Short mmCIF file of C-alpha atoms in Angstrom, two decimals:
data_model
loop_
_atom_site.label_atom_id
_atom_site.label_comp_id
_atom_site.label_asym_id
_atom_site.label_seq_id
_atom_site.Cartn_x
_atom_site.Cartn_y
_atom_site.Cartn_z
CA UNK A 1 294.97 113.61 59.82
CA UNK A 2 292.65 116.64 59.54
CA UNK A 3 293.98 119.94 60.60
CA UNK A 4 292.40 121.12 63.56
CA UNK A 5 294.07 124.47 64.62
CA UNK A 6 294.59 127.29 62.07
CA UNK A 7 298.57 127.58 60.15
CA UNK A 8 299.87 130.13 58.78
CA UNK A 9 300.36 130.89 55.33
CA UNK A 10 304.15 131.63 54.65
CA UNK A 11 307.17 131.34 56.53
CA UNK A 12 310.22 133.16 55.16
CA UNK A 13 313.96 132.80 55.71
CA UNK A 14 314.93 136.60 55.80
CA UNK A 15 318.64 136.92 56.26
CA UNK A 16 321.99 136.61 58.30
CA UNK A 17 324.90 138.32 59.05
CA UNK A 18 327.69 138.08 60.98
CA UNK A 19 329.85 140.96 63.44
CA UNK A 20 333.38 139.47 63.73
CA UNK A 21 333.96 142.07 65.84
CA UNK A 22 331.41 141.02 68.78
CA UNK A 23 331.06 137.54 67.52
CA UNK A 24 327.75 137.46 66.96
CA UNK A 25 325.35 135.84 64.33
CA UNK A 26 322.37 137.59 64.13
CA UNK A 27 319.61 135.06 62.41
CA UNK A 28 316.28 136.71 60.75
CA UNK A 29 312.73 134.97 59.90
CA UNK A 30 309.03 136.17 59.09
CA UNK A 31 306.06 134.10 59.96
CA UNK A 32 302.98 136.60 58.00
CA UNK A 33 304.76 139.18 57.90
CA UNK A 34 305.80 139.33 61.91
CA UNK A 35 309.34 139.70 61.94
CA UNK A 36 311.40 137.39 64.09
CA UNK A 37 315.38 137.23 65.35
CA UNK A 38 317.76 135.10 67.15
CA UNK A 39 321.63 135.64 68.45
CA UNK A 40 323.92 133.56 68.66
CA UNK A 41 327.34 134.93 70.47
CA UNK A 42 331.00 133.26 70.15
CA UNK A 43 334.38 134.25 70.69
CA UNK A 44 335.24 137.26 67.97
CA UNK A 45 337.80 137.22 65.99
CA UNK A 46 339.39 137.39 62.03
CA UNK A 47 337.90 133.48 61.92
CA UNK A 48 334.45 134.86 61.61
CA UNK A 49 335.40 136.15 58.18
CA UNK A 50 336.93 132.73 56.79
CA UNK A 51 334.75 131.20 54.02
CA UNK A 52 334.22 128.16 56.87
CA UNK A 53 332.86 130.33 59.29
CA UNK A 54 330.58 131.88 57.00
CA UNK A 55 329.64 128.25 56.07
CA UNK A 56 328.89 126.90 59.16
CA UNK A 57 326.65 130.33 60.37
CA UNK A 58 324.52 129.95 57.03
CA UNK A 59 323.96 126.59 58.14
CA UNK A 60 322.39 127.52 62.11
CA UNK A 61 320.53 130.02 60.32
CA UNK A 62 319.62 127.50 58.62
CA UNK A 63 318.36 125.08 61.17
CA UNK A 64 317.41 127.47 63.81
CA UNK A 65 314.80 128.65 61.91
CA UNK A 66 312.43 125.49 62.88
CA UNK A 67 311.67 127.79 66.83
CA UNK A 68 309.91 130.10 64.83
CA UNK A 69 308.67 128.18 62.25
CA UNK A 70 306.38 126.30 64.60
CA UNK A 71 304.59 129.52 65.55
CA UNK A 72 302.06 128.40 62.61
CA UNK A 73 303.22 126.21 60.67
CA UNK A 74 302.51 127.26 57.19
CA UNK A 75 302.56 124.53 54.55
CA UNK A 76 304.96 127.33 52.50
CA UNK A 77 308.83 127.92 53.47
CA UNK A 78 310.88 130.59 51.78
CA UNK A 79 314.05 130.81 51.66
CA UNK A 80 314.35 133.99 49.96
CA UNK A 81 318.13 135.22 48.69
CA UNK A 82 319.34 132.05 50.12
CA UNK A 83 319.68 129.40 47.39
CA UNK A 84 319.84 125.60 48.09
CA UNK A 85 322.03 122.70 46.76
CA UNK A 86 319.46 119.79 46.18
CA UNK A 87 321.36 118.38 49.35
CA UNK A 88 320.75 120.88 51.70
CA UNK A 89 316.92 121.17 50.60
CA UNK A 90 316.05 117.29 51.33
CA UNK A 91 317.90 117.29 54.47
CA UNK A 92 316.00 120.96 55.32
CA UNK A 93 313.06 118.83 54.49
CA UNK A 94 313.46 115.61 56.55
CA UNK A 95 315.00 118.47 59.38
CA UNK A 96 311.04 119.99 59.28
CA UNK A 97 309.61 116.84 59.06
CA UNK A 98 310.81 114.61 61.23
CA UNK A 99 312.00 117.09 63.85
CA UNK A 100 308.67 118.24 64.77
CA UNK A 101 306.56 114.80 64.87
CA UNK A 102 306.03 115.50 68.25
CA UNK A 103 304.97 118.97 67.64
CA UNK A 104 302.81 117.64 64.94
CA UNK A 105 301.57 114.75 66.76
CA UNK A 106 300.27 116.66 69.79
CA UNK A 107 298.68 119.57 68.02
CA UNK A 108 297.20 117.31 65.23
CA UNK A 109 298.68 119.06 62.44
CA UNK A 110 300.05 117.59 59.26
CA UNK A 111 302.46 118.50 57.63
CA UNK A 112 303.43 116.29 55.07
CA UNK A 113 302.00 119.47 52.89
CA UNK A 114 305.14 121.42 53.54
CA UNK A 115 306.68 123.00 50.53
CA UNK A 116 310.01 124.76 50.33
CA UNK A 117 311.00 127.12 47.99
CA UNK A 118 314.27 128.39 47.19
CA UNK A 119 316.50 128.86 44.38
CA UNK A 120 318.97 126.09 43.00
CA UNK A 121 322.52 126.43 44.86
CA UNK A 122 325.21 124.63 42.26
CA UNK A 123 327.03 121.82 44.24
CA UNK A 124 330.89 122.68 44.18
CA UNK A 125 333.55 119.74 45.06
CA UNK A 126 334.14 119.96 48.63
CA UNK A 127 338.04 120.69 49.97
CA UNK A 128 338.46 118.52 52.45
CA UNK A 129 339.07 118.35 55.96
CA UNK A 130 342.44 118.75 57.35
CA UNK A 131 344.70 116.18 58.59
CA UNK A 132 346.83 116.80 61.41
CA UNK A 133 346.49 116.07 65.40
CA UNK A 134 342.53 115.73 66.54
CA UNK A 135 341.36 118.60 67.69
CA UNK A 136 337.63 117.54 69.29
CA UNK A 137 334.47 119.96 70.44
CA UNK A 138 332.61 117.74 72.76
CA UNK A 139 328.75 119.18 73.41
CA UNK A 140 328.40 118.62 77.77
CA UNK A 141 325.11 118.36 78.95
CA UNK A 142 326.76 117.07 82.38
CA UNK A 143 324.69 114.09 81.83
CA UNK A 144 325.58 110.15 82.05
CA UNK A 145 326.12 109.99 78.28
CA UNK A 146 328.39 113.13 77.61
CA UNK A 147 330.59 112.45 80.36
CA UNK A 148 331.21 109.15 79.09
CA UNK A 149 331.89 110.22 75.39
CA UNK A 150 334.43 112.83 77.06
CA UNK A 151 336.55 110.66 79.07
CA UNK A 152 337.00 108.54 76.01
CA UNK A 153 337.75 111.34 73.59
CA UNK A 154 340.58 112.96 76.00
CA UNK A 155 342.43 109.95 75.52
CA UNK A 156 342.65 109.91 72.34
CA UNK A 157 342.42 113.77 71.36
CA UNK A 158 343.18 117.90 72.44
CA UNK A 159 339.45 117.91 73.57
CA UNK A 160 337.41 121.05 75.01
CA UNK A 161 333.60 121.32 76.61
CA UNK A 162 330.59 122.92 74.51
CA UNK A 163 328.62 124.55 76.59
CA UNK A 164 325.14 126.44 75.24
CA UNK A 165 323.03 128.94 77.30
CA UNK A 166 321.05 131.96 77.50
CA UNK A 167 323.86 134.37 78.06
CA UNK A 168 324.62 135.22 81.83
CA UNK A 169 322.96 132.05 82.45
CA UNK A 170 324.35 129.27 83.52
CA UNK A 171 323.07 125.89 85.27
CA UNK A 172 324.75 124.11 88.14
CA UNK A 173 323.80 120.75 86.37
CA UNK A 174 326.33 120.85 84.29
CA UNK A 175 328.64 123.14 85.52
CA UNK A 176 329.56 120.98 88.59
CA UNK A 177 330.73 117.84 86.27
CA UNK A 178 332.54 119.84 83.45
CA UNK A 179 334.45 121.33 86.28
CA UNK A 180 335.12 117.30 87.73
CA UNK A 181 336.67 117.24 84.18
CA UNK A 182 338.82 119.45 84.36
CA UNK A 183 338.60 120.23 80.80
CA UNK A 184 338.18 123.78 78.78
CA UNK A 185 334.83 125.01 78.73
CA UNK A 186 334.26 126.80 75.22
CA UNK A 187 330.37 128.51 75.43
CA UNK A 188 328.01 130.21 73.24
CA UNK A 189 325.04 132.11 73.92
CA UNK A 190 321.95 132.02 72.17
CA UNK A 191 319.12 134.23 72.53
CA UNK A 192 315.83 133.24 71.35
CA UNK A 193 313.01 135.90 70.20
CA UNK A 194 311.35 137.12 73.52
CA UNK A 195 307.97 137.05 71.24
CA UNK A 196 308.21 133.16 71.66
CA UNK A 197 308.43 133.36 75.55
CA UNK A 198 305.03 134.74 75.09
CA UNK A 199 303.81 131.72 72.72
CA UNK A 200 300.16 131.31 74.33
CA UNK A 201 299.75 135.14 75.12
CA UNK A 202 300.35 136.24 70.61
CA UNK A 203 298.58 132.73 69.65
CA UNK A 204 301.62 131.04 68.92
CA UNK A 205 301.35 127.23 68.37
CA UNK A 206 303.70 125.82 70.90
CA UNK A 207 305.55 121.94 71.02
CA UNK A 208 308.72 120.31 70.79
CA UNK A 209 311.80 121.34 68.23
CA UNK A 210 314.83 119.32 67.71
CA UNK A 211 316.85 121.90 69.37
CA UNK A 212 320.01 118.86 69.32
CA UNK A 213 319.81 119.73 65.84
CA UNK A 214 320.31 123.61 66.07
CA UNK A 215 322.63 122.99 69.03
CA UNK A 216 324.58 120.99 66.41
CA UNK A 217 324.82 124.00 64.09
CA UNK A 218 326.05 126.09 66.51
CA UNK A 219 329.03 123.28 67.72
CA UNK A 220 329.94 123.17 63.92
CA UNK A 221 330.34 126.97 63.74
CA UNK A 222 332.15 126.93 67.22
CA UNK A 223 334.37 124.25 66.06
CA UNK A 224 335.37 126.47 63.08
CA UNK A 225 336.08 129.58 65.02
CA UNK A 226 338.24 126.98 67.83
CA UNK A 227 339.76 125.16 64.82
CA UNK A 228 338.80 122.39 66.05
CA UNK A 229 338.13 119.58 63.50
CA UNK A 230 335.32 117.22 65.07
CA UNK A 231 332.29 117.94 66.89
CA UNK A 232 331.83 114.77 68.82
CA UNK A 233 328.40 113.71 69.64
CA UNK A 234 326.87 111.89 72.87
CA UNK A 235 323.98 110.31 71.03
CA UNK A 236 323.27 106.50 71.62
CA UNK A 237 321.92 103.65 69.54
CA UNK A 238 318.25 104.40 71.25
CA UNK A 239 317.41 107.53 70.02
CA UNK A 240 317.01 106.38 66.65
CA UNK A 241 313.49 104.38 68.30
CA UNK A 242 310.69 106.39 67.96
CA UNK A 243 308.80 107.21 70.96
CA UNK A 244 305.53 105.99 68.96
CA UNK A 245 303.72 105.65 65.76
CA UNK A 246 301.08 107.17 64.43
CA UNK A 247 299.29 106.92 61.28
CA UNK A 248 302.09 104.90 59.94
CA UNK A 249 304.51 107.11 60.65
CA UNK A 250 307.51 106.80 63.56
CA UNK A 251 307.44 109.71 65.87
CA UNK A 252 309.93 110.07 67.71
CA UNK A 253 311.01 112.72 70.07
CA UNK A 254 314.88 112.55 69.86
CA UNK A 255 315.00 112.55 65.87
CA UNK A 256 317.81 115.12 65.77
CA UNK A 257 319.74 113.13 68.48
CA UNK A 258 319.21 109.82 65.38
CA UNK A 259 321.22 108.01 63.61
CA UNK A 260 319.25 109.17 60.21
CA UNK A 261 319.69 112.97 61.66
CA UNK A 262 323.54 112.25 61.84
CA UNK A 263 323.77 110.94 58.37
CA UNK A 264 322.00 113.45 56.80
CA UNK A 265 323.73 116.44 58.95
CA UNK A 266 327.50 114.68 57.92
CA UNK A 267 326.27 114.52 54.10
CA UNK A 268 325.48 118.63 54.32
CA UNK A 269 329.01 119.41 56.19
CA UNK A 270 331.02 117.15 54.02
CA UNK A 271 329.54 118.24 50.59
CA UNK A 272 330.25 121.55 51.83
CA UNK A 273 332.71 122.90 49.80
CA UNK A 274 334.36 125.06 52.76
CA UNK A 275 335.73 122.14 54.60
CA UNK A 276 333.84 121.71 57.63
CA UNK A 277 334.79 119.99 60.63
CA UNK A 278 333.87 116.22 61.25
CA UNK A 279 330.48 114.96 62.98
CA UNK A 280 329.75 112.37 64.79
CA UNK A 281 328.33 110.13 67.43
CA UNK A 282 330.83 108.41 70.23
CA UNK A 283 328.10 106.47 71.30
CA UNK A 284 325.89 105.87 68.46
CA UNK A 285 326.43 101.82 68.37
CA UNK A 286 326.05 101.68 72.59
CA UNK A 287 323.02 101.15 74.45
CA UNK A 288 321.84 103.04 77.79
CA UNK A 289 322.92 99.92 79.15
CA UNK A 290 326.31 99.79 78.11
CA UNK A 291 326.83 103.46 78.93
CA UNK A 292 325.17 103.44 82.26
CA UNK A 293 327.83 100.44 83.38
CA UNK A 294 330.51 102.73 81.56
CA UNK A 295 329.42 105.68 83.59
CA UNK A 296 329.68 103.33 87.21
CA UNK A 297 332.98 103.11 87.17
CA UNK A 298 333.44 106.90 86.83
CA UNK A 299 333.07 107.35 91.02
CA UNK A 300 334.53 110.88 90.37
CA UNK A 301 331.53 111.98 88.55
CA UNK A 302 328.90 110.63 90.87
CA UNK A 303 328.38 113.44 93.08
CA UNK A 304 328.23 115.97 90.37
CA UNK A 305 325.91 114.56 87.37
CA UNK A 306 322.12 116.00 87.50
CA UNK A 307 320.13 114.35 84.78
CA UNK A 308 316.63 115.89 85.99
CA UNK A 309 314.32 117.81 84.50
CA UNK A 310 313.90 120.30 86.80
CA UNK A 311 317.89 121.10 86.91
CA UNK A 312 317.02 122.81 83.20
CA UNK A 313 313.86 124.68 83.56
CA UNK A 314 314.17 128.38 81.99
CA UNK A 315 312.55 130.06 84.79
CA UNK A 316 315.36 129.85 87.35
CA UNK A 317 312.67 130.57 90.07
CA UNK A 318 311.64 126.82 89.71
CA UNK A 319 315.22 125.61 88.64
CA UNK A 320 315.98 122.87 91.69
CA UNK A 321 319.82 122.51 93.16
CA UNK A 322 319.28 118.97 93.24
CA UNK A 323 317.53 116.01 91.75
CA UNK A 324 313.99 115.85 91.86
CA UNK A 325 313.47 112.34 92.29
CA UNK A 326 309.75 112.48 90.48
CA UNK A 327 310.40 113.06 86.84
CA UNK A 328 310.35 110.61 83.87
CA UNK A 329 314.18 111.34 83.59
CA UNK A 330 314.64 111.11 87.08
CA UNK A 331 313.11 108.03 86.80
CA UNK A 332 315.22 106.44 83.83
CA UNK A 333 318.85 107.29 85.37
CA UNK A 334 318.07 105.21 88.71
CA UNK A 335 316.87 102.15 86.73
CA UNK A 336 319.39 102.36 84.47
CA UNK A 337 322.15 103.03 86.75
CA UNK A 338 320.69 100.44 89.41
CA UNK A 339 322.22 97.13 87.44
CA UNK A 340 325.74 98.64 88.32
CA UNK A 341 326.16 101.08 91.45
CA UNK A 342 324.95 100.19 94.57
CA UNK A 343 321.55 101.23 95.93
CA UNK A 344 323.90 103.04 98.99
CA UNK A 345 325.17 104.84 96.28
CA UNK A 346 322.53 105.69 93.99
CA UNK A 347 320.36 106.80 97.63
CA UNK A 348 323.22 109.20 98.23
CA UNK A 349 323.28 110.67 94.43
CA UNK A 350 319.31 111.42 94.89
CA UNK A 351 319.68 112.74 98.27
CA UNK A 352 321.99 114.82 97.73
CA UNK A 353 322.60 118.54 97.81
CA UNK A 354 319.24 118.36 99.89
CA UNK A 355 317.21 115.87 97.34
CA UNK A 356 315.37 113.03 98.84
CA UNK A 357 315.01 109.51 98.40
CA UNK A 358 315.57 107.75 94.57
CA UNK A 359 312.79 106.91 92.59
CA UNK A 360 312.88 102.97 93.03
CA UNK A 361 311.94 103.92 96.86
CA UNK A 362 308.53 105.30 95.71
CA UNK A 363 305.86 102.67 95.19
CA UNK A 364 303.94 105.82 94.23
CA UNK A 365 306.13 106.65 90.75
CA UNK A 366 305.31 102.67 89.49
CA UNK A 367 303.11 104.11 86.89
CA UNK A 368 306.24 106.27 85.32
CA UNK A 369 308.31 102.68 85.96
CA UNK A 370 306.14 100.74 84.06
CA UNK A 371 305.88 103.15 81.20
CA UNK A 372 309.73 102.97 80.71
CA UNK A 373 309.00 99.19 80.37
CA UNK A 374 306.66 99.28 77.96
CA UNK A 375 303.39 98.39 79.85
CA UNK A 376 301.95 102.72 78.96
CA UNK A 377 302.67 105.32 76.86
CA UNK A 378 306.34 105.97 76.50
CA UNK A 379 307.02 109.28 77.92
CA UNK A 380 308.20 112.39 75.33
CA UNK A 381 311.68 112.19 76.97
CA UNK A 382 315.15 111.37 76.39
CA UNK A 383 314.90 107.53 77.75
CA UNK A 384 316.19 104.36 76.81
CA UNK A 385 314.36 102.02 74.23
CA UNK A 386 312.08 99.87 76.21
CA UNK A 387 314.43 96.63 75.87
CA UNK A 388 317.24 98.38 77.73
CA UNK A 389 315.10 99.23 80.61
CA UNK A 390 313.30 96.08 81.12
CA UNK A 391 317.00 94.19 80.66
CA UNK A 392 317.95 96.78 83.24
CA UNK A 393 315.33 95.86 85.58
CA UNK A 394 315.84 92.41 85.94
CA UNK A 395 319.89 92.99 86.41
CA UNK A 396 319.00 95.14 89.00
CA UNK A 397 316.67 92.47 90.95
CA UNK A 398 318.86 90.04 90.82
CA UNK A 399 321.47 92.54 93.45
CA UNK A 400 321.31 91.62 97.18
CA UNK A 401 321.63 94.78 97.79
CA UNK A 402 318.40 95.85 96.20
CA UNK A 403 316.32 92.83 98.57
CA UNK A 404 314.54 95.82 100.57
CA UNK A 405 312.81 97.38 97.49
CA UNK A 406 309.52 95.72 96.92
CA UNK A 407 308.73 97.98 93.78
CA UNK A 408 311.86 96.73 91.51
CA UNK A 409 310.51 92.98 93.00
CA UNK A 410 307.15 93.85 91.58
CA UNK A 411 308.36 95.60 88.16
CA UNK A 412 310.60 92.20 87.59
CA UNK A 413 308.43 89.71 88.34
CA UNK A 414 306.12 91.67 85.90
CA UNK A 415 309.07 92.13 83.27
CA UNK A 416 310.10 88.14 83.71
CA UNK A 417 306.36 87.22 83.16
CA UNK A 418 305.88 88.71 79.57
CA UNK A 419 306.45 86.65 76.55
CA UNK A 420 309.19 89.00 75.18
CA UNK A 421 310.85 89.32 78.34
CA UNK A 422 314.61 89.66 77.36
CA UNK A 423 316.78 86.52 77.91
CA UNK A 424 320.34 86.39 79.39
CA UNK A 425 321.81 86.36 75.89
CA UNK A 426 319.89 89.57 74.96
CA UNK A 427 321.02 91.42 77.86
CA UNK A 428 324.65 90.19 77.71
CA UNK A 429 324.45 91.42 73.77
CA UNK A 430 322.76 95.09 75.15
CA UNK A 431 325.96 95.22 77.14
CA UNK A 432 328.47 94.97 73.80
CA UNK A 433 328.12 97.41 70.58
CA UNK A 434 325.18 97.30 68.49
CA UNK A 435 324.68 98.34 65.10
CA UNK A 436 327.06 100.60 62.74
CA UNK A 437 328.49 103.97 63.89
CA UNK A 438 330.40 107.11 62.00
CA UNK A 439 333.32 107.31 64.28
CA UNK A 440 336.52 107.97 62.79
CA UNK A 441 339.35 105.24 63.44
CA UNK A 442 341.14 107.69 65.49
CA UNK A 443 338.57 107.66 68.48
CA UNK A 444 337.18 104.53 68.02
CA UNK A 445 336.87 102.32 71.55
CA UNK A 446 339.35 99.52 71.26
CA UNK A 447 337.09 96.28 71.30
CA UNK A 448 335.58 94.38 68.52
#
C-alpha cells in the first residue's frame, strides 16, 4: 500500500505520574514536538502508592497512548525513560498494529514500518495472584453482552460495575440497566486531550482506536485500587472475525475486544512481577446467538438495555433517550434478539421511551440487513460474525409471530437460497460453546 497522506516523524512516550491524593493518573505524549495529555481519575487513596498500582498505571499509559499516536502516525515510537521487557514491546507492537487496521485501512496508510524504541526492561519472576474469595470488576456497557456476563459472575463472586466516562458525564444507556442490577457502580473518568476534539481543525489524522484495549488498562488499575482480583470481560467468540481483509491482512474492527488481544494482554499482567489481577473473557467461547437467547430470558432487563449508536454520541446535543431504530447496531440487536423474544416485545423495546418502530419493520433498512448477512460490506461495528446472523434470520422466520413482516420473509428466503446457508446442525452448534476460553474454574458456566 502506498502512503497517501503525510505521517509524522516521531512519536514519544513522555511520562506519568500519579496523585494518590486526588487519584489521578496524569498520562504525557509528543507527536513533533506538540505536547499531548490525558487523565484518568479513580478513587484516592494509600493503594495508589502500592507497587501494583504503580504497575497497572504504567501499563494505561502505556496503551492509551495509541489516541494520540494516530494524530500522524510516525513510523518511529519512543518510549523514552520507560524501558520494556521483550514482552511488553511485542504485545505494544501487535497493540499498534492490529488495533488500528481500521484506522490504517481507511486512510491508506501502512504501517507495517512502525519501529519502537525503548530500552531493555529485565523480566523479574512474577508474585502471584492471591487466593482467597473472588473479588470480580465487571466493565458495563448496559449492553446485551455485559449484562449477561454480570448475572453469571454475581453468582459465583463479590462482583461490582465498571463504569468509564468523561467526568460529570454520564449516559442513560447504561445507567438505567446497571441500576436494574442492583449492583455497585465503581467509575473512572478519563479525559482525553481537547487538541484531539479538534482533529480536522490542527490536521490531525482521525479513525478508529481500540479504545476496549485502553478501557482494559484502566479496569486493571481500578481493580488494584478496589482489590479486586479479576477484571471480567464481555467479549464473545465473534470479535476475533475480522470485519475484512485487505492486502492479505485481517482487519478487523474489534481487535482489542479478540481473543489474540486477550492472550497477549493476560501474558503482560501475569509476567508482571507486581501481581496483577486476573483477565478475562465470560463470553469468549459464546456466540451472539447463544448470548442473545441468554439475554431473553432476562425480562427484567428488557426495558432498560440501549445498544444504539446514538445513545453514546459525545456531543450530548445529538445523544437520543431512546433507540434509534436506523443504525447498523440498531439493526444487529433486533435480528439477533428476534429468534427468542417476541416481535410484541422487541416492538415495545424500540418504541420505547418515545422510539419508533424496530428495524425488521423497515423495508427501507434491507440494505444494512443484508450487509449483516454477508450479501455487502460488513459494517465497522460491533456485530455478530455473518454465520450468527444469517442462523439468526432463519430462526426468526420460522416464528408465527413474525408472519406479518415481509422483510425477514425476503432476507430468509434469500439466506435459505445460498449454497452456504447454515443447516439445522450448525445453528443448534451456534447455540452451545465454541472454541477455547481463559475463564478461571471458579466462574466457569456449568455445562460441558
Amino acid at each position: 500500500m502506498t502512503d497517501v497522506v503525510r505521517r509524522g516523524e516521531v512519536f514519544r512516550y513522555e511520562s506519568f505520574d500519579v496523585d494518590a491524593g486526588s487519584g489521578l493518573l496524569t498520562c504525557r505524549y509528543s507527536v513533533d514536538g506538540r505536547p499531548f495529555s490525558e487523565r484518568v481519575t479513580l478513587a484516592p487513596g494509600e493503594r495508589w502508592e502500592t507497587p501494583a498500582a504503580q504497575a497497572a498505571a504504567r501499563l494505561v499509559f502505556l496503551v492509551a497512548g495509541v489516541s494520540y499516536y494516530k494524530t500522524a502516525a510516525p513510523p518511529v515510537i519512543e518510549l523514552g525513560e520507560t524501558a520494556l521487557t521483550e514482552l511488553e514491546r511485542a504485545f505494544l507492537r501487535e497493540f499498534y498494529l492490529q488495533g488500528l487496521g481500521e484506522f490504517a485501512y481507511r486512510n491508506a496508510i501502512d504501517l507495517s514500518d512502525l519501529r519502537i524504541d525503548a530500552e531493555v526492561r529485565a523480566g523479574q519472576p512474577p508474585s502471584g495472584r492471591a487466593s482467597g474469595e473472588a473479588r470480580a470488576l465487571v466493565p458495563f456497557g448496559g449492553g446485551i453482552d455485559s449484562i449477561v456476563s454480570v448475572e453469571h459472575v454475581r453468582q459465583r463472586a463479590d462482583v461490582a460495575l465498571f463504569v468509564v466516562s468523561r467526568p460529570g458525564d454520564r449516559f442513560e444507556a447504561i445507567e438505567r440497566p446497571a441500576a436494574v442490577s442492583g449492583l455497585p457502580v465503581v467509575r473512572a473518568g478519563r479525559e482525553i486531550d481537547q487538541q484531539l476534539m479538534r482533529s480536522a481543525e490542527l490536521g490531525f489524522l482521525n479513525g478508529h482506536v481500540p479504545v476496549t484495549g485502553i478501557l482494559s488498562a484502566i479496569a486493571v488499575l481500578a481493580a488494584v485500587l478496589g482489590e479486586r482480583d479479576a477484571v471480567v470481560m464481555s467479549n464473545e467468540w465473534s470479535a476475533s472475525v475480522p470485519t475484512l481483509e485487505h492486502d492479505g491482512r485481517p482487519v478487523n474492527h474489534q481487535y482489542s475486544k479478540s481473543a489474540s488481544f486477550e492472550a497477549a494482554f493476560r501474558a503482560v499482567l501475569a509476567a508482571d512481577p507486581a501481581g496483577l489481577p486476573d483477565y478475562f473473557s465470560m463470553l469468549r467461547d459464546r456466540t451472539e446467538l447463544w448470548i442473545a437467547e441468554v439475554f431473553a430470558g432476562l425480562e427484567r432487563y428488557h426495558g432498560s438495555f440501549r445498544s444504539c449508536n446514538r445513545a453514546f454520541h459525545l456531543d450530548k446535543s445529538l445523544r437520543l433517550g431512546h433507540w434509534c431504530g436506523q443504525c447498523d447496531k440498531c439493526c444487529f440487536i433486533d435480528l439477533i434478539l428476534a429468534p427468542f423474544m417476541s416481535a410484541e416485545a422487541l416492538r415495545a423495546v424500540f418504541a420505547a421511551d418515545g422510539g419508533g418502530s424496530e428495524p425488521l419493520a423497515k423495508p427501507e433498512l434491507a440494505p444494512k440487513f443484508r450487509a449483516l448477512l454477508g450479501a455487502g460490506t460488513k459494517p465497522f461495528e460491533c456485530v455478530g460474525e455473518v454465520s450468527e446472523c444469517r442462523a439468526a434470520v432463519l430462526l426468526a422466520a420460522r416464528r408465527a409471530d413474525r408472519a406479518g413482516f415481509p422483510l425477514l420473509k425476503e432476507l430468509a428466503a434469500e439466506v435459505a437460497g445460498r449454497p452456504d446457508a447454515p443447516a439445522d446442525a450448525e445453528i443448534a452448534a451456534m447455540r452451545r460453546p465454541v472454541g477455547e476460553n481463559f475463564v478461571p474454574t471458579v466462574f466457569a458456566f456449568g455445562e460441558s
